[in-house]
mmCIF file of C-alpha atoms in Angstrom:
data_model
loop_
_atom_site.group_PDB
_atom_site.id
_atom_site.type_symbol
_atom_site.label_atom_id
_atom_site.label_comp_id
_atom_site.label_asym_id
_atom_site.label_seq_id
_atom_site.Cartn_x
_atom_site.Cartn_y
_atom_site.Cartn_z
ATOM 1 C CA PRO N 561 -14.975 85.687 -17.767
ATOM 2 C CA VAL N 562 -14.289 86.501 -13.974
ATOM 3 C CA ALA N 563 -15.606 90.199 -14.780
ATOM 4 C CA GLU N 564 -18.577 88.808 -16.218
ATOM 5 C CA ALA N 565 -19.388 86.564 -13.211
ATOM 6 C CA LEU N 566 -19.019 89.533 -10.821
ATOM 7 C CA LYS N 567 -21.505 91.673 -12.832
ATOM 8 C CA SER N 568 -23.986 88.742 -12.971
ATOM 9 C CA GLY N 569 -23.966 88.218 -9.258
ATOM 10 C CA ARG N 570 -22.476 84.671 -9.438
ATOM 11 C CA SER N 571 -21.477 83.141 -6.078
ATOM 12 C CA ILE N 572 -17.734 83.481 -5.936
ATOM 13 C CA ASP N 573 -15.684 82.069 -2.953
ATOM 14 C CA LYS N 574 -12.317 83.728 -3.690
ATOM 15 C CA ILE N 575 -10.205 85.742 -6.220
ATOM 16 C CA TYR N 576 -6.584 85.048 -7.157
ATOM 17 C CA VAL N 577 -4.569 87.631 -8.767
ATOM 18 C CA LYS N 578 -0.791 87.645 -9.539
ATOM 19 C CA LYS N 579 1.601 89.335 -7.267
ATOM 20 C CA GLY N 580 2.806 92.855 -8.390
ATOM 21 C CA ASP N 581 1.765 95.756 -10.234
ATOM 22 C CA LYS N 582 -1.650 95.451 -11.341
ATOM 23 C CA HIS N 583 -3.139 96.925 -14.721
ATOM 24 C CA GLY N 584 -5.532 96.549 -17.265
ATOM 25 C CA SER N 585 -8.848 94.530 -16.528
ATOM 26 C CA ILE N 586 -7.537 93.398 -12.993
ATOM 27 C CA ILE N 587 -7.753 96.494 -11.587
ATOM 28 C CA PRO N 588 -11.784 96.984 -11.877
ATOM 29 C CA ILE N 589 -11.953 93.162 -11.238
ATOM 30 C CA ILE N 590 -10.599 93.778 -7.671
ATOM 31 C CA ARG N 591 -12.522 96.858 -7.245
ATOM 32 C CA MET N 592 -15.741 95.008 -7.869
ATOM 33 C CA ALA N 593 -14.777 91.931 -5.793
ATOM 34 C CA ARG N 594 -13.836 93.901 -2.534
ATOM 35 C CA GLU N 595 -17.242 96.224 -3.122
ATOM 36 C CA LYS N 596 -19.173 92.949 -2.907
ATOM 37 C CA GLY N 597 -17.157 91.727 0.074
ATOM 38 C CA ILE N 598 -15.374 88.651 -1.932
ATOM 39 C CA ILE N 599 -12.051 87.902 -0.697
ATOM 40 C CA VAL N 600 -8.899 88.890 -3.189
ATOM 41 C CA SER N 601 -5.680 86.725 -2.652
ATOM 42 C CA GLU N 602 -2.804 87.543 -4.233
ATOM 43 C CA THR N 603 -0.313 84.587 -5.459
ATOM 44 C CA ASP N 604 2.671 84.040 -8.235
ATOM 45 C CA ALA N 605 2.066 83.077 -11.646
ATOM 46 C CA ARG N 606 3.142 79.532 -11.327
ATOM 47 C CA ARG N 607 0.208 78.840 -8.889
ATOM 48 C CA LEU N 608 -2.182 80.698 -11.355
ATOM 49 C CA ASP N 609 -0.980 78.417 -14.258
ATOM 50 C CA GLU N 610 -1.532 75.254 -12.376
ATOM 51 C CA MET N 611 -4.907 76.466 -11.116
ATOM 52 C CA SER N 612 -5.869 77.357 -14.984
ATOM 53 C CA GLU N 613 -7.422 74.703 -16.978
ATOM 54 C CA THR N 614 -6.720 76.769 -20.126
ATOM 55 C CA GLY N 615 -3.302 78.309 -19.142
ATOM 56 C CA ALA N 616 -4.841 81.621 -20.289
ATOM 57 C CA HIS N 617 -5.865 83.514 -17.056
ATOM 58 C CA GLN N 618 -4.665 86.663 -17.710
ATOM 59 C CA GLY N 619 -3.411 87.268 -14.042
ATOM 60 C CA GLY N 620 -6.970 86.276 -12.316
ATOM 61 C CA ILE N 621 -8.805 83.475 -11.419
ATOM 62 C CA ALA N 622 -12.290 83.129 -9.403
ATOM 63 C CA LEU N 623 -13.331 80.231 -7.569
ATOM 64 C CA CYS N 624 -17.108 79.932 -8.318
ATOM 65 C CA ALA N 625 -19.426 77.930 -5.359
ATOM 66 C CA ALA N 626 -20.792 74.829 -6.978
ATOM 67 C CA ALA N 627 -24.317 75.962 -4.802
ATOM 68 C CA GLU N 628 -25.744 79.309 -3.849
ATOM 69 C CA TYR N 629 -25.227 80.069 -0.053
ATOM 70 C CA ALA N 630 -27.995 80.618 2.290
ATOM 71 C CA THR N 631 -28.116 82.861 5.180
ATOM 72 C CA VAL N 632 -28.506 81.917 8.818
ATOM 73 C CA ASP N 633 -32.208 83.520 8.533
ATOM 74 C CA ASP N 634 -32.834 81.045 5.938
ATOM 75 C CA ILE N 635 -31.362 78.359 8.132
ATOM 76 C CA LEU N 636 -33.631 79.597 10.916
ATOM 77 C CA GLU N 637 -36.766 79.784 8.684
ATOM 78 C CA ASN N 638 -36.144 76.153 7.172
ATOM 79 C CA ALA N 639 -36.592 75.208 11.120
ATOM 80 C CA GLN N 640 -39.395 77.215 11.511
ATOM 81 C CA LYS N 641 -40.959 75.939 8.469
ATOM 82 C CA LYS N 642 -40.908 72.171 9.751
ATOM 83 C CA GLY N 643 -42.175 72.948 13.043
ATOM 84 C CA GLU N 644 -39.049 72.127 14.825
ATOM 85 C CA ALA N 645 -36.402 73.408 17.171
ATOM 86 C CA PRO N 646 -33.488 74.850 15.233
ATOM 87 C CA PHE N 647 -30.735 72.257 14.639
ATOM 88 C CA ILE N 648 -27.532 73.909 13.258
ATOM 89 C CA ILE N 649 -23.700 72.547 12.406
ATOM 90 C CA ILE N 650 -21.269 75.178 12.894
ATOM 91 C CA LEU N 651 -17.623 74.555 11.252
ATOM 92 C CA ASP N 652 -14.550 76.468 12.473
ATOM 93 C CA LYS N 653 -11.784 76.151 10.040
ATOM 94 C CA ILE N 654 -12.583 72.911 8.157
ATOM 95 C CA ALA N 655 -9.865 73.303 5.668
ATOM 96 C CA ASP N 656 -10.659 69.886 3.505
ATOM 97 C CA PRO N 657 -13.515 70.224 1.226
ATOM 98 C CA ARG N 658 -14.169 66.742 1.440
ATOM 99 C CA ASN N 659 -14.569 66.682 5.052
ATOM 100 C CA LEU N 660 -17.017 69.793 4.604
ATOM 101 C CA GLY N 661 -18.686 67.894 2.190
ATOM 102 C CA SER N 662 -18.884 64.642 4.304
ATOM 103 C CA ILE N 663 -20.339 66.917 7.077
ATOM 104 C CA ILE N 664 -22.928 68.575 4.775
ATOM 105 C CA ARG N 665 -24.040 64.948 3.866
ATOM 106 C CA THR N 666 -24.426 63.802 7.284
ATOM 107 C CA ALA N 667 -26.168 66.978 8.445
ATOM 108 C CA ASN N 668 -28.650 66.534 5.849
ATOM 109 C CA CYS N 669 -29.239 62.426 6.085
ATOM 110 C CA ALA N 670 -29.955 63.522 10.252
ATOM 111 C CA GLY N 671 -32.537 66.192 9.308
ATOM 112 C CA ALA N 672 -30.210 69.143 10.573
ATOM 113 C CA HIS N 673 -31.399 72.790 9.260
ATOM 114 C CA GLY N 674 -28.184 73.986 8.225
ATOM 115 C CA VAL N 675 -24.386 74.223 8.180
ATOM 116 C CA ILE N 676 -22.815 77.261 8.999
ATOM 117 C CA ILE N 677 -18.841 78.003 7.774
ATOM 118 C CA SER N 678 -16.467 80.856 7.877
ATOM 119 C CA LYS N 679 -16.284 83.539 5.122
ATOM 120 C CA HIS N 680 -12.428 83.752 5.484
ATOM 121 C CA ASP N 681 -11.191 80.566 6.967
ATOM 122 C CA GLY N 682 -11.566 77.020 5.408
ATOM 123 C CA ALA N 683 -13.058 74.909 2.782
ATOM 124 C CA SER N 684 -15.931 76.384 0.766
ATOM 125 C CA LEU N 685 -18.814 75.106 -1.402
ATOM 126 C CA GLY N 686 -16.431 73.982 -4.504
ATOM 127 C CA ALA N 687 -16.704 70.964 -6.779
ATOM 128 C CA VAL N 688 -14.811 68.756 -4.540
ATOM 129 C CA CYS N 689 -16.978 69.811 -1.754
ATOM 130 C CA ALA N 690 -20.071 68.913 -3.668
ATOM 131 C CA LYS N 691 -18.822 65.647 -4.778
ATOM 132 C CA ALA N 692 -18.164 64.626 -1.382
ATOM 133 C CA SER N 693 -21.444 65.472 -0.249
ATOM 134 C CA ALA N 694 -23.070 63.153 -2.841
ATOM 135 C CA GLY N 695 -25.370 66.023 -3.938
ATOM 136 C CA ALA N 696 -26.344 67.251 -0.604
ATOM 137 C CA VAL N 697 -25.260 70.873 -1.068
ATOM 138 C CA GLU N 698 -28.511 71.174 -3.448
ATOM 139 C CA TYR N 699 -30.763 70.454 -0.545
ATOM 140 C CA MET N 700 -28.823 71.870 2.678
ATOM 141 C CA PRO N 701 -28.514 75.271 3.470
ATOM 142 C CA VAL N 702 -25.083 76.326 4.178
ATOM 143 C CA ALA N 703 -24.489 79.866 5.230
ATOM 144 C CA ARG N 704 -21.130 81.657 4.830
ATOM 145 C CA VAL N 705 -20.505 84.336 7.608
ATOM 146 C CA ALA N 706 -17.692 86.880 8.339
ATOM 147 C CA ASN N 707 -17.379 86.229 11.901
ATOM 148 C CA LEU N 708 -18.543 82.979 13.577
ATOM 149 C CA ALA N 709 -18.158 84.470 17.225
ATOM 150 C CA LYS N 710 -20.736 87.277 16.404
ATOM 151 C CA THR N 711 -22.933 84.660 14.442
ATOM 152 C CA ILE N 712 -22.973 82.425 17.851
ATOM 153 C CA ASP N 713 -23.886 85.341 19.901
ATOM 154 C CA ASP N 714 -26.759 85.807 17.580
ATOM 155 C CA LEU N 715 -28.025 82.482 17.579
ATOM 156 C CA LYS N 716 -27.882 82.576 21.310
ATOM 157 C CA LYS N 717 -30.295 85.560 21.716
ATOM 158 C CA GLN N 718 -32.844 83.170 19.469
ATOM 159 C CA ASN N 719 -32.623 80.652 22.758
ATOM 160 C CA ILE N 720 -30.306 78.129 20.669
ATOM 161 C CA TRP N 721 -27.985 76.200 22.953
ATOM 162 C CA VAL N 722 -24.453 76.187 21.412
ATOM 163 C CA THR N 723 -22.097 73.298 22.148
ATOM 164 C CA GLY N 724 -18.273 73.211 21.370
ATOM 165 C CA ALA N 725 -16.711 69.780 20.453
ATOM 166 C CA ASP N 726 -13.494 69.944 22.268
ATOM 167 C CA ALA N 727 -10.911 67.398 24.306
ATOM 168 C CA SER N 728 -11.228 69.913 27.114
ATOM 169 C CA GLY N 729 -15.089 69.142 27.677
ATOM 170 C CA ASP N 730 -16.370 68.730 31.222
ATOM 171 C CA LYS N 731 -18.841 66.415 30.059
ATOM 172 C CA GLU N 732 -18.575 63.344 27.589
ATOM 173 C CA LEU N 733 -20.624 63.093 24.449
ATOM 174 C CA TYR N 734 -23.298 60.548 25.528
ATOM 175 C CA ASP N 735 -23.562 62.505 28.909
ATOM 176 C CA ALA N 736 -24.499 65.909 27.366
ATOM 177 C CA ASP N 737 -27.969 66.984 27.060
ATOM 178 C CA PHE N 738 -28.914 68.028 23.375
ATOM 179 C CA LYS N 739 -32.543 68.217 23.419
ATOM 180 C CA GLY N 740 -34.285 71.617 22.014
ATOM 181 C CA ALA N 741 -32.757 74.368 19.801
ATOM 182 C CA VAL N 742 -29.079 73.197 19.349
ATOM 183 C CA ALA N 743 -25.982 74.109 17.559
ATOM 184 C CA ILE N 744 -22.833 72.057 17.463
ATOM 185 C CA VAL N 745 -19.569 73.675 16.601
ATOM 186 C CA ILE N 746 -16.893 71.439 15.255
ATOM 187 C CA GLY N 747 -13.254 72.638 14.871
ATOM 188 C CA SER N 748 -10.331 71.459 12.691
ATOM 189 C CA GLU N 749 -8.230 68.495 13.173
ATOM 190 C CA GLY N 750 -5.206 70.455 13.750
ATOM 191 C CA GLU N 751 -6.113 73.324 15.609
ATOM 192 C CA GLY N 752 -9.811 72.415 16.982
ATOM 193 C CA ILE N 753 -12.025 75.483 17.733
ATOM 194 C CA SER N 754 -10.475 78.703 17.936
ATOM 195 C CA ARG N 755 -10.160 80.168 21.180
ATOM 196 C CA LEU N 756 -12.655 83.210 20.596
ATOM 197 C CA VAL N 757 -15.229 80.659 19.302
ATOM 198 C CA LEU N 758 -14.839 78.291 21.949
ATOM 199 C CA GLU N 759 -15.357 81.149 24.469
ATOM 200 C CA LYS N 760 -18.614 81.842 22.935
ATOM 201 C CA CYS N 761 -19.956 78.304 23.323
ATOM 202 C CA ASP N 762 -22.389 77.649 26.214
ATOM 203 C CA PHE N 763 -20.897 74.086 26.899
ATOM 204 C CA LYS N 764 -17.824 72.064 25.813
ATOM 205 C CA VAL N 765 -18.305 68.474 24.993
ATOM 206 C CA LYS N 766 -15.771 65.656 24.442
ATOM 207 C CA ILE N 767 -15.812 62.322 22.643
ATOM 208 C CA PRO N 768 -14.546 59.742 24.982
ATOM 209 C CA MET N 769 -11.140 58.157 23.618
ATOM 210 C CA LYS N 770 -9.756 54.877 24.704
ATOM 211 C CA GLY N 771 -7.013 53.878 22.421
ATOM 212 C CA ASN N 772 -3.530 55.392 21.647
ATOM 213 C CA VAL N 773 -4.841 57.998 19.081
ATOM 214 C CA ASN N 774 -6.387 60.783 20.765
ATOM 215 C CA SER N 775 -8.231 62.635 17.965
ATOM 216 C CA LEU N 776 -10.827 61.976 15.193
ATOM 217 C CA ASN N 777 -11.266 62.941 11.474
ATOM 218 C CA ALA N 778 -13.356 66.137 11.772
ATOM 219 C CA SER N 779 -16.120 64.629 9.795
ATOM 220 C CA VAL N 780 -16.254 61.614 11.878
ATOM 221 C CA ALA N 781 -16.327 63.637 14.921
ATOM 222 C CA ALA N 782 -19.397 65.596 13.506
ATOM 223 C CA ALA N 783 -21.265 62.421 12.538
ATOM 224 C CA LEU N 784 -21.031 61.277 16.258
ATOM 225 C CA PHE N 785 -22.417 64.531 17.430
ATOM 226 C CA ILE N 786 -24.844 65.029 14.997
ATOM 227 C CA TYR N 787 -26.511 61.448 15.524
ATOM 228 C CA GLU N 788 -26.045 61.452 19.390
ATOM 229 C CA VAL N 789 -28.629 64.648 18.768
ATOM 230 C CA VAL N 790 -30.751 62.512 16.673
ATOM 231 C CA ARG N 791 -30.642 59.764 19.400
ATOM 232 C CA GLN N 792 -31.847 61.936 21.780
ATOM 233 C CA GLY N 793 -34.950 62.612 20.386
ATOM 234 C CA ARG N 794 -35.261 64.357 17.416
ATOM 235 C CA ASN N 795 -37.531 63.230 14.684
#
């Protein structure tokens, strides 16, 4: 089944294979996966047994996307077709698929044109994400890129201002200017935005914190930023 999924062009997030010597059909599967740029991760047999619904995994399991991925160009074309300045959400290492789904749902509700995630780090468009999105994965373009920092450089060449949500920000959320073409970068709860990605941002903006806890759930932080963009005049 994994080999056929690869041959058919099905969207596959990652393939897990058993550690140790490789033999039989798993060898061409690994080769095809790498040719298509799909991540292949080695794990032990017990982990494969836990992941498999049938227990007959034959040393390999593929995690397939619940929806087809878009491209960054698709997202920009989405904005162009609507006659609107691009409004994009960039997610750096959001590991929890429920957070990813929740952010996709919020982005869709707010009229954003697309979400960009990393190919190598963080959650992907699996079943848990799809459920948390309440079906928004069917409507919101989600692009999966190999290099977030390079993608940000490309967006800036399209005159899109990139703002990182970070506690070190010079401005607070409600003092920042989000008018025009904008991309918002949200990092993971534990690590925030990675150093290289943060360096690529045009601005760093923080959420005002008044209590004893100094961080928010990633999907809550994203919602605050997304709807501040809306409040500032997006239709």
